[in-house]
């Protein structure tokens, strides 16, 4: 990419603003326009961690564990982390219980076979899993129990939403609610059908905001993910969005919805019709969504999963109000250096000139737009910012745009001590070197990109 996204026309802006909530207009915000969604830096000494435990497109007998610090670029933590003692594992849903353990529940058979049980396993570290039991869902004449999804209510109760069909019509699914009746998650209430969603809906995923329950559920006839709300977990739900209401397309399933650090909501779903796994964001409480993008790296590999978000201790960081040089993690003789106002990555050594060493030394300060993030200042007082997706140094003009362009969030790098720098106002875009030039680009899910975007703060050259 060499230019900023083109500005929309005045007519396009007016059309978009017409559907924004009044509060957004009062605040001067236009969610989703001009890349206005902002990243958010975790507090110092902490990090955000997103975990998924998907089964594989090539193997539904085991699951991998992946994690991400930005909900976009998922890295493999453990392959074949859990294989059940018998049967299969599909559609695994994961959550962390109050006892400190991670639990998964999952579909126990392939789609062709009758499946009256859902499986349970747990782990203390997300890597080593212990099988707990297979639970027979007590529904008369049950044919299939698929895609169980955890839901922890605001009162702390632990629930599972599971899609079930009966032998008289084995391909017509209805979502049912099971509530744990003990803290060990070994006994469950009798299943209750979610009122209002109706038959032939599958993969129902629920989130709660305030007192409202929001259901995202696949219409198995139309192959679209639909949306409805209720004031009670069991319903009745009113389905208000059908068809291609969000622009996600058809032949989509397995929705999972989480809230990001910046307050927006992200949905992940399995584009099983085309082999990709997608995500899409909303900044107006599910009314409108960004165009879906394929997840880098795991599309075509991972199948139907849910996502959990945690705040964990640690996380990358740099001492602020101190000078540092930034060394490439994969070209260890090359360093950030300002050359004619642009940020490049030349070789710097002890025999480099004083001017070259000075140009490779920067003062790290609190982010101009987010004090938990970072900005970088050169010796003349100019700041590193992205412009036309290129890293360059300019004088701070005092505008909000400049502050955002010059703010970067620290994410974990590929080697010990290495850090990746995510753009504050282009979430999911990272500083990386290409042809020894620093630019801001989206990850492609490869280890090479992660290495190219990893830099180690070291003692300043000057």
Tab-separated table of C-alpha atoms in Angstrom:
chain	number	residue	atom	x	y	z
A	1	UNK	CA	0.000	0.000	0.000
A	2	UNK	CA	1.342	3.397	-0.904
A	3	UNK	CA	-1.507	5.789	-0.184
A	4	UNK	CA	-4.074	6.408	2.462
A	5	UNK	CA	-7.564	5.072	1.773
A	6	UNK	CA	-9.402	7.600	-0.398
A	7	UNK	CA	-11.691	9.994	1.437
A	8	UNK	CA	-15.377	9.242	0.854
A	9	UNK	CA	-17.467	11.763	-1.029
A	10	UNK	CA	-19.666	14.247	0.838
A	11	UNK	CA	-22.720	12.289	-0.308
A	12	UNK	CA	-21.254	9.045	1.031
A	13	UNK	CA	-20.467	10.727	4.349
A	14	UNK	CA	-24.001	12.070	4.659
A	15	UNK	CA	-25.492	8.661	3.868
A	16	UNK	CA	-23.260	7.032	6.471
A	17	UNK	CA	-23.969	9.679	9.111
A	18	UNK	CA	-27.695	9.262	8.590
A	19	UNK	CA	-27.555	5.801	10.125
A	20	UNK	CA	-25.283	6.703	13.033
A	21	UNK	CA	-26.699	6.932	16.549
A	22	UNK	CA	-27.329	10.448	17.768
A	23	UNK	CA	-24.665	10.092	20.438
A	24	UNK	CA	-22.045	9.422	17.778
A	25	UNK	CA	-22.955	12.626	15.976
A	26	UNK	CA	-22.824	14.624	19.190
A	27	UNK	CA	-19.357	13.275	19.927
A	28	UNK	CA	-18.202	13.940	16.387
A	29	UNK	CA	-17.427	10.276	15.810
A	30	UNK	CA	-18.105	8.397	12.592
A	31	UNK	CA	-17.452	4.715	13.348
A	32	UNK	CA	-15.926	2.791	10.488
A	33	UNK	CA	-15.284	5.858	8.327
A	34	UNK	CA	-11.774	6.833	7.242
A	35	UNK	CA	-10.290	4.173	9.485
A	36	UNK	CA	-11.484	6.066	12.590
A	37	UNK	CA	-11.563	2.944	14.768
A	38	UNK	CA	-8.677	3.246	17.197
A	39	UNK	CA	-6.563	0.618	18.870
A	40	UNK	CA	-6.197	0.765	22.653
A	41	UNK	CA	-3.090	0.019	24.656
A	42	UNK	CA	-3.336	-2.196	27.754
A	43	UNK	CA	-2.261	-0.603	31.006
A	44	UNK	CA	1.432	-0.749	31.847
A	45	UNK	CA	2.470	-4.151	33.140
A	46	UNK	CA	-0.423	-5.962	31.479
A	47	UNK	CA	-1.305	-7.419	28.110
A	48	UNK	CA	-4.423	-8.564	26.304
A	49	UNK	CA	-4.524	-12.190	25.226
A	50	UNK	CA	-7.051	-13.794	22.892
A	51	UNK	CA	-7.202	-17.612	22.752
A	52	UNK	CA	-8.877	-19.982	20.301
A	53	UNK	CA	-9.003	-23.793	20.313
A	54	UNK	CA	-10.137	-24.805	16.815
A	55	UNK	CA	-10.404	-28.187	15.217
A	56	UNK	CA	-8.657	-28.480	11.900
A	57	UNK	CA	-9.981	-28.493	8.383
A	58	UNK	CA	-7.822	-31.562	7.789
A	59	UNK	CA	-8.528	-33.341	11.081
A	60	UNK	CA	-11.548	-33.240	13.402
A	61	UNK	CA	-9.909	-35.630	15.859
A	62	UNK	CA	-7.777	-32.993	17.611
A	63	UNK	CA	-7.536	-29.261	18.308
A	64	UNK	CA	-4.738	-26.718	18.167
A	65	UNK	CA	-4.322	-23.790	20.559
A	66	UNK	CA	-3.577	-20.324	19.149
A	67	UNK	CA	-3.239	-16.953	20.822
A	68	UNK	CA	-3.118	-13.337	19.707
A	69	UNK	CA	-2.569	-9.968	21.347
A	70	UNK	CA	-4.566	-8.025	18.753
A	71	UNK	CA	-7.425	-10.451	17.901
A	72	UNK	CA	-6.185	-10.642	14.307
A	73	UNK	CA	-2.783	-12.308	14.077
A	74	UNK	CA	-3.100	-15.679	15.837
A	75	UNK	CA	0.085	-17.625	16.551
A	76	UNK	CA	0.257	-21.334	17.213
A	77	UNK	CA	0.795	-22.132	20.904
A	78	UNK	CA	0.385	-25.896	20.745
A	79	UNK	CA	-0.518	-28.236	17.911
A	80	UNK	CA	-2.682	-31.266	18.717
A	81	UNK	CA	-3.127	-29.865	22.210
A	82	UNK	CA	-6.085	-32.117	22.990
A	83	UNK	CA	-7.299	-35.346	21.467
A	84	UNK	CA	-10.330	-36.927	23.149
A	85	UNK	CA	-10.025	-40.561	24.238
A	86	UNK	CA	-12.709	-41.546	21.719
A	87	UNK	CA	-14.872	-40.055	19.003
A	88	UNK	CA	-14.137	-36.625	17.500
A	89	UNK	CA	-13.780	-32.991	18.596
A	90	UNK	CA	-15.501	-30.274	16.586
A	91	UNK	CA	-16.814	-26.760	17.312
A	92	UNK	CA	-14.845	-26.382	20.553
A	93	UNK	CA	-15.912	-23.500	22.788
A	94	UNK	CA	-13.517	-22.301	25.499
A	95	UNK	CA	-13.832	-20.180	28.634
A	96	UNK	CA	-11.943	-19.586	31.886
A	97	UNK	CA	-13.807	-20.558	35.044
A	98	UNK	CA	-13.551	-18.848	38.421
A	99	UNK	CA	-11.471	-21.798	39.699
A	100	UNK	CA	-8.661	-20.779	37.322
A	101	UNK	CA	-9.146	-23.670	34.882
A	102	UNK	CA	-9.909	-23.363	31.188
A	103	UNK	CA	-12.793	-25.519	29.990
A	104	UNK	CA	-13.793	-26.607	26.518
A	105	UNK	CA	-17.057	-28.146	25.432
A	106	UNK	CA	-17.382	-29.636	21.982
A	107	UNK	CA	-19.284	-31.718	19.442
A	108	UNK	CA	-18.277	-35.381	19.826
A	109	UNK	CA	-19.056	-36.844	16.397
A	110	UNK	CA	-18.706	-36.016	12.730
A	111	UNK	CA	-21.622	-34.358	11.005
A	112	UNK	CA	-22.665	-37.583	9.288
A	113	UNK	CA	-23.187	-39.523	12.525
A	114	UNK	CA	-25.817	-39.376	15.222
A	115	UNK	CA	-24.395	-37.420	18.153
A	116	UNK	CA	-26.316	-37.325	21.436
A	117	UNK	CA	-23.405	-36.200	23.629
A	118	UNK	CA	-21.241	-33.135	24.090
A	119	UNK	CA	-17.722	-33.447	25.461
A	120	UNK	CA	-15.919	-31.601	28.262
A	121	UNK	CA	-12.223	-31.177	29.037
A	122	UNK	CA	-10.176	-28.764	31.132
A	123	UNK	CA	-6.681	-27.312	31.387
A	124	UNK	CA	-4.685	-25.206	33.819
A	125	UNK	CA	-2.467	-23.688	31.114
A	126	UNK	CA	-4.406	-23.933	27.798
A	127	UNK	CA	-1.776	-26.396	26.522
A	128	UNK	CA	-2.244	-29.594	28.547
A	129	UNK	CA	-5.838	-30.805	28.599
A	130	UNK	CA	-7.597	-33.493	30.612
A	131	UNK	CA	-10.733	-35.227	29.395
A	132	UNK	CA	-13.584	-34.876	31.887
A	133	UNK	CA	-16.660	-36.617	30.473
A	134	UNK	CA	-19.137	-36.916	27.622
A	135	UNK	CA	-22.555	-35.633	28.618
A	136	UNK	CA	-25.696	-37.114	27.091
A	137	UNK	CA	-28.098	-34.243	26.445
A	138	UNK	CA	-31.448	-35.381	27.933
A	139	UNK	CA	-33.839	-34.630	25.074
A	140	UNK	CA	-36.307	-37.294	23.989
A	141	UNK	CA	-35.526	-38.865	20.611
A	142	UNK	CA	-32.386	-36.739	20.282
A	143	UNK	CA	-30.512	-37.215	17.015
A	144	UNK	CA	-27.720	-34.651	17.170
A	145	UNK	CA	-26.289	-32.246	19.752
A	146	UNK	CA	-23.940	-29.850	18.006
A	147	UNK	CA	-21.869	-26.734	18.569
A	148	UNK	CA	-22.141	-26.212	22.344
A	149	UNK	CA	-21.215	-22.634	23.295
A	150	UNK	CA	-20.314	-21.354	26.752
A	151	UNK	CA	-22.161	-18.343	28.110
A	152	UNK	CA	-21.367	-16.884	31.540
A	153	UNK	CA	-24.147	-14.575	32.679
A	154	UNK	CA	-23.680	-11.378	34.665
A	155	UNK	CA	-24.801	-13.203	37.829
A	156	UNK	CA	-21.879	-15.624	37.408
A	157	UNK	CA	-23.989	-18.578	36.290
A	158	UNK	CA	-22.331	-20.842	33.727
A	159	UNK	CA	-24.434	-21.947	30.774
A	160	UNK	CA	-24.081	-23.893	27.563
A	161	UNK	CA	-26.134	-23.147	24.451
A	162	UNK	CA	-26.318	-26.283	22.310
A	163	UNK	CA	-28.003	-26.896	18.949
A	164	UNK	CA	-30.135	-30.052	18.938
A	165	UNK	CA	-32.245	-32.027	16.487
A	166	UNK	CA	-34.539	-35.028	16.974
A	167	UNK	CA	-34.853	-38.252	15.027
A	168	UNK	CA	-38.089	-37.227	13.330
A	169	UNK	CA	-36.212	-34.402	11.562
A	170	UNK	CA	-32.504	-34.864	12.132
A	171	UNK	CA	-31.393	-31.782	10.158
A	172	UNK	CA	-33.688	-29.233	11.810
A	173	UNK	CA	-31.853	-27.758	14.796
A	174	UNK	CA	-33.136	-25.755	17.747
A	175	UNK	CA	-30.943	-23.974	20.316
A	176	UNK	CA	-31.272	-25.226	23.894
A	177	UNK	CA	-30.037	-23.773	27.171
A	178	UNK	CA	-28.241	-25.884	29.794
A	179	UNK	CA	-27.298	-24.279	33.125
A	180	UNK	CA	-24.586	-25.707	35.375
A	181	UNK	CA	-26.030	-26.667	38.764
A	182	UNK	CA	-22.676	-27.039	40.520
A	183	UNK	CA	-19.356	-25.192	40.371
A	184	UNK	CA	-17.555	-28.308	39.137
A	185	UNK	CA	-19.625	-28.139	35.918
A	186	UNK	CA	-20.587	-31.791	36.186
A	187	UNK	CA	-24.370	-31.481	36.586
A	188	UNK	CA	-26.776	-29.543	34.415
A	189	UNK	CA	-30.352	-28.314	34.403
A	190	UNK	CA	-32.899	-29.840	32.061
A	191	UNK	CA	-32.547	-28.400	28.545
A	192	UNK	CA	-34.831	-25.495	27.689
A	193	UNK	CA	-35.368	-24.359	24.106
A	194	UNK	CA	-34.507	-20.707	23.559
A	195	UNK	CA	-37.840	-19.062	22.903
A	196	UNK	CA	-38.249	-16.928	19.799
A	197	UNK	CA	-35.290	-18.174	17.798
A	198	UNK	CA	-37.197	-21.137	16.508
A	199	UNK	CA	-36.197	-24.295	14.661
A	200	UNK	CA	-33.583	-24.572	11.941
A	201	UNK	CA	-31.145	-22.267	13.683
A	202	UNK	CA	-27.726	-23.529	14.687
A	203	UNK	CA	-24.457	-22.249	16.203
A	204	UNK	CA	-26.233	-19.736	18.440
A	205	UNK	CA	-23.790	-17.426	20.230
A	206	UNK	CA	-24.919	-14.955	22.889
A	207	UNK	CA	-23.368	-11.855	24.429
A	208	UNK	CA	-24.907	-9.526	26.978
A	209	UNK	CA	-24.705	-5.736	27.202
A	210	UNK	CA	-26.481	-4.097	30.122
A	211	UNK	CA	-29.727	-6.012	30.539
A	212	UNK	CA	-30.006	-7.097	26.892
A	213	UNK	CA	-29.035	-10.503	25.490
A	214	UNK	CA	-27.834	-10.446	21.884
A	215	UNK	CA	-28.055	-13.678	19.881
A	216	UNK	CA	-26.079	-14.362	16.711
A	217	UNK	CA	-27.424	-17.517	15.096
A	218	UNK	CA	-27.107	-19.219	11.740
A	219	UNK	CA	-30.294	-19.764	9.781
A	220	UNK	CA	-29.577	-23.228	8.421
A	221	UNK	CA	-32.002	-22.778	5.537
A	222	UNK	CA	-30.808	-19.374	4.303
A	223	UNK	CA	-27.151	-19.934	5.393
A	224	UNK	CA	-26.951	-16.407	6.831
A	225	UNK	CA	-26.016	-15.382	10.370
A	226	UNK	CA	-29.054	-13.662	11.879
A	227	UNK	CA	-29.392	-11.408	14.918
A	228	UNK	CA	-31.955	-11.006	17.681
A	229	UNK	CA	-32.343	-9.686	21.209
A	230	UNK	CA	-34.112	-10.611	24.427
A	231	UNK	CA	-34.398	-9.375	27.997
A	232	UNK	CA	-33.947	-12.907	29.374
A	233	UNK	CA	-31.340	-15.510	28.497
A	234	UNK	CA	-34.017	-18.096	27.689
A	235	UNK	CA	-35.933	-15.573	25.589
A	236	UNK	CA	-38.234	-14.795	24.002
A	237	UNK	CA	-35.816	-13.475	21.376
A	238	UNK	CA	-36.955	-11.206	18.579
A	239	UNK	CA	-35.004	-11.800	15.384
A	240	UNK	CA	-34.589	-8.352	13.827
A	241	UNK	CA	-31.794	-8.856	11.309
A	242	UNK	CA	-32.027	-11.482	8.578
A	243	UNK	CA	-30.562	-12.160	5.162
A	244	UNK	CA	-27.285	-10.434	4.353
A	245	UNK	CA	-28.040	-7.649	6.836
A	246	UNK	CA	-24.394	-7.162	7.914
A	247	UNK	CA	-22.739	-7.704	4.529
A	248	UNK	CA	-21.026	-10.925	5.622
A	249	UNK	CA	-22.451	-13.043	2.806
A	250	UNK	CA	-24.013	-16.500	2.942
A	251	UNK	CA	-22.646	-19.912	3.849
A	252	UNK	CA	-21.336	-18.485	7.114
A	253	UNK	CA	-21.480	-20.266	10.469
A	254	UNK	CA	-19.938	-20.561	13.924
A	255	UNK	CA	-20.187	-16.914	15.048
A	256	UNK	CA	-18.172	-15.819	18.075
A	257	UNK	CA	-18.380	-12.248	19.366
A	258	UNK	CA	-15.985	-10.437	21.726
A	259	UNK	CA	-15.420	-6.878	22.858
A	260	UNK	CA	-12.067	-5.381	21.882
A	261	UNK	CA	-9.875	-3.155	24.037
A	262	UNK	CA	-11.094	-0.095	22.127
A	263	UNK	CA	-14.742	-0.786	23.034
A	264	UNK	CA	-15.760	-2.098	19.624
A	265	UNK	CA	-17.116	-5.584	19.010
A	266	UNK	CA	-15.575	-8.182	16.744
A	267	UNK	CA	-17.362	-11.177	15.264
A	268	UNK	CA	-15.453	-14.190	13.963
A	269	UNK	CA	-17.173	-16.707	11.709
A	270	UNK	CA	-16.368	-19.713	9.584
A	271	UNK	CA	-16.769	-19.018	5.865
A	272	UNK	CA	-17.082	-22.721	5.152
A	273	UNK	CA	-18.431	-22.012	1.686
A	274	UNK	CA	-15.158	-20.488	0.493
A	275	UNK	CA	-12.640	-21.934	2.966
A	276	UNK	CA	-11.798	-18.679	4.781
A	277	UNK	CA	-12.254	-17.659	8.385
A	278	UNK	CA	-13.480	-14.075	8.726
A	279	UNK	CA	-13.745	-11.229	11.181
A	280	UNK	CA	-15.790	-8.028	11.116
A	281	UNK	CA	-16.122	-5.133	13.589
A	282	UNK	CA	-18.970	-3.015	14.930
A	283	UNK	CA	-18.675	0.307	16.735
A	284	UNK	CA	-22.374	1.061	17.151
A	285	UNK	CA	-23.501	-1.939	19.241
A	286	UNK	CA	-24.108	-4.334	16.358
A	287	UNK	CA	-26.085	-2.001	14.067
A	288	UNK	CA	-23.469	-1.839	11.317
A	289	UNK	CA	-20.326	-3.829	10.587
A	290	UNK	CA	-17.107	-3.392	8.674
A	291	UNK	CA	-16.507	-5.412	5.517
A	292	UNK	CA	-15.387	-8.917	6.515
A	293	UNK	CA	-11.693	-9.735	6.247
A	294	UNK	CA	-10.067	-13.164	6.215
A	295	UNK	CA	-7.983	-13.919	9.267
A	296	UNK	CA	-4.342	-14.136	8.199
A	297	UNK	CA	-2.507	-17.391	8.718
A	298	UNK	CA	-5.300	-19.599	10.057
A	299	UNK	CA	-7.871	-19.262	7.266
A	300	UNK	CA	-8.174	-22.621	5.569
A	301	UNK	CA	-6.708	-24.388	8.607
A	302	UNK	CA	-8.886	-23.544	11.614
A	303	UNK	CA	-12.568	-24.447	11.763
A	304	UNK	CA	-15.461	-23.333	14.005
A	305	UNK	CA	-14.053	-21.862	17.202
A	306	UNK	CA	-14.895	-19.362	19.916
A	307	UNK	CA	-12.587	-16.680	21.278
A	308	UNK	CA	-11.840	-15.760	24.869
A	309	UNK	CA	-10.178	-12.531	25.914
A	310	UNK	CA	-8.054	-12.136	29.033
A	311	UNK	CA	-5.948	-9.431	30.618
A	312	UNK	CA	-2.706	-11.025	31.764
A	313	UNK	CA	0.294	-9.683	33.631
A	314	UNK	CA	3.460	-8.771	31.814
A	315	UNK	CA	3.418	-7.622	28.231
A	316	UNK	CA	6.054	-5.799	26.204
A	317	UNK	CA	7.179	-2.317	27.098
A	318	UNK	CA	9.960	0.246	26.802
A	319	UNK	CA	11.237	2.711	29.366
A	320	UNK	CA	9.719	6.097	28.588
A	321	UNK	CA	11.536	9.410	28.586
A	322	UNK	CA	14.759	7.624	27.718
A	323	UNK	CA	16.813	7.308	24.538
A	324	UNK	CA	16.966	3.987	22.731
A	325	UNK	CA	18.001	2.493	19.432
A	326	UNK	CA	15.768	-0.089	17.743
A	327	UNK	CA	17.423	-3.159	16.220
A	328	UNK	CA	15.771	-5.482	13.728
A	329	UNK	CA	14.995	-8.864	15.254
A	330	UNK	CA	15.870	-10.759	12.075
A	331	UNK	CA	18.622	-8.508	10.632
A	332	UNK	CA	20.611	-7.960	13.763
A	333	UNK	CA	23.131	-5.486	12.327
A	334	UNK	CA	20.384	-3.182	11.068
A	335	UNK	CA	18.704	-0.418	13.057
A	336	UNK	CA	16.010	2.192	12.728
A	337	UNK	CA	17.579	5.289	11.233
A	338	UNK	CA	16.161	8.575	10.035
A	339	UNK	CA	17.297	9.366	6.491
A	340	UNK	CA	15.952	12.501	4.805
A	341	UNK	CA	12.981	12.419	7.225
A	342	UNK	CA	12.132	8.799	6.320
A	343	UNK	CA	12.630	5.808	8.619
A	344	UNK	CA	14.908	3.169	7.098
A	345	UNK	CA	16.867	0.160	8.316
A	346	UNK	CA	20.558	0.458	7.404
A	347	UNK	CA	23.515	-1.340	8.979
A	348	UNK	CA	24.894	0.539	11.986
A	349	UNK	CA	28.157	-0.453	13.674
A	350	UNK	CA	30.682	0.984	16.063
A	351	UNK	CA	32.543	2.464	13.091
A	352	UNK	CA	29.466	4.325	11.802
A	353	UNK	CA	29.746	8.108	11.821
A	354	UNK	CA	28.533	10.209	14.711
A	355	UNK	CA	25.759	11.580	12.501
A	356	UNK	CA	24.610	8.058	11.593
A	357	UNK	CA	24.572	7.028	15.244
A	358	UNK	CA	22.617	10.147	16.174
A	359	UNK	CA	20.106	9.441	13.414
A	360	UNK	CA	19.672	5.953	14.890
A	361	UNK	CA	18.883	7.243	18.385
A	362	UNK	CA	15.374	8.183	19.505
A	363	UNK	CA	13.670	9.389	22.645
A	364	UNK	CA	10.809	7.120	23.709
A	365	UNK	CA	7.870	9.055	25.172
A	366	UNK	CA	4.275	8.389	26.152
A	367	UNK	CA	2.024	8.067	23.111
A	368	UNK	CA	0.707	11.415	21.916
A	369	UNK	CA	-2.787	9.950	21.567
A	370	UNK	CA	-2.650	7.274	24.309
A	371	UNK	CA	-0.332	7.556	27.290
A	372	UNK	CA	-0.194	3.759	27.627
A	373	UNK	CA	1.243	3.564	24.102
A	374	UNK	CA	4.455	5.031	22.656
A	375	UNK	CA	5.734	7.801	20.443
A	376	UNK	CA	9.295	8.289	19.177
A	377	UNK	CA	11.082	11.626	18.874
A	378	UNK	CA	14.301	12.397	16.988
A	379	UNK	CA	17.063	14.727	18.120
A	380	UNK	CA	15.455	17.734	16.425
A	381	UNK	CA	12.109	17.178	18.164
A	382	UNK	CA	10.235	15.637	15.217
A	383	UNK	CA	8.058	12.577	15.759
A	384	UNK	CA	7.841	9.278	13.959
A	385	UNK	CA	4.464	8.967	12.276
A	386	UNK	CA	2.977	7.039	9.379
A	387	UNK	CA	1.990	8.943	6.280
A	388	UNK	CA	0.841	7.158	3.130
A	389	UNK	CA	1.744	4.053	5.163
A	390	UNK	CA	5.423	5.073	5.245
A	391	UNK	CA	7.337	5.726	8.462
A	392	UNK	CA	8.630	9.298	8.525
A	393	UNK	CA	9.522	12.125	10.935
A	394	UNK	CA	7.591	15.390	11.033
A	395	UNK	CA	7.051	18.273	13.418
A	396	UNK	CA	4.033	17.864	15.661
A	397	UNK	CA	1.372	20.175	14.233
A	398	UNK	CA	-0.843	19.771	17.292
A	399	UNK	CA	-3.696	18.089	15.441
A	400	UNK	CA	-5.521	14.990	16.590
A	401	UNK	CA	-4.645	13.285	13.324
A	402	UNK	CA	-0.936	13.811	13.855
A	403	UNK	CA	-1.121	12.523	17.435
A	404	UNK	CA	-2.844	9.352	16.264
A	405	UNK	CA	-0.448	8.865	13.329
A	406	UNK	CA	2.479	9.170	15.764
A	407	UNK	CA	1.193	6.722	18.386
A	408	UNK	CA	2.077	3.026	18.423
A	409	UNK	CA	1.021	0.186	20.704
A	410	UNK	CA	3.594	-2.322	21.910
A	411	UNK	CA	2.828	-5.953	21.095
A	412	UNK	CA	4.907	-9.064	21.725
A	413	UNK	CA	7.674	-9.699	19.174
A	414	UNK	CA	9.103	-12.931	17.847
A	415	UNK	CA	12.284	-13.096	19.927
A	416	UNK	CA	13.131	-12.406	23.556
A	417	UNK	CA	12.931	-8.672	24.195
A	418	UNK	CA	11.508	-7.925	20.767
A	419	UNK	CA	8.466	-5.694	20.320
A	420	UNK	CA	6.031	-5.153	17.479
A	421	UNK	CA	4.474	-1.711	17.059
A	422	UNK	CA	0.818	-1.546	16.073
A	423	UNK	CA	-0.569	1.651	14.568
A	424	UNK	CA	-2.950	3.395	16.950
A	425	UNK	CA	-5.341	4.665	14.287
A	426	UNK	CA	-4.997	1.754	11.875
A	427	UNK	CA	-5.587	-1.191	14.220
A	428	UNK	CA	-4.038	-4.393	12.922
A	429	UNK	CA	-1.362	-2.528	10.930
A	430	UNK	CA	2.239	-2.838	12.112
A	431	UNK	CA	5.542	-1.124	11.483
A	432	UNK	CA	7.610	-3.565	9.448
A	433	UNK	CA	10.680	-3.357	7.264
A	434	UNK	CA	10.517	-4.147	3.579
A	435	UNK	CA	13.486	-3.462	1.303
A	436	UNK	CA	15.010	-1.892	4.431
A	437	UNK	CA	12.294	0.735	4.563
A	438	UNK	CA	9.848	1.046	7.476
A	439	UNK	CA	6.182	1.115	6.571
A	440	UNK	CA	2.847	0.270	8.202
A	441	UNK	CA	1.189	-2.869	6.821
A	442	UNK	CA	-1.284	-5.570	7.746
A	443	UNK	CA	0.101	-8.971	8.797
A	444	UNK	CA	-0.259	-11.844	6.374
A	445	UNK	CA	-0.073	-14.493	9.099
A	446	UNK	CA	3.439	-15.612	8.214
A	447	UNK	CA	6.409	-15.917	10.547
A	448	UNK	CA	8.386	-13.771	8.101
A	449	UNK	CA	6.034	-10.832	8.573
A	450	UNK	CA	6.195	-11.224	12.354
A	451	UNK	CA	9.991	-11.238	12.186
A	452	UNK	CA	10.075	-8.244	9.840
A	453	UNK	CA	7.852	-6.327	12.278
A	454	UNK	CA	9.823	-7.216	15.430
A	455	UNK	CA	12.395	-4.813	16.855
A	456	UNK	CA	14.570	-4.934	19.959
A	457	UNK	CA	15.076	-1.758	22.023
A	458	UNK	CA	18.763	-1.521	22.905
A	459	UNK	CA	21.204	0.954	24.391
A	460	UNK	CA	21.214	4.110	22.302
A	461	UNK	CA	24.003	4.564	19.755
A	462	UNK	CA	24.349	8.225	20.726
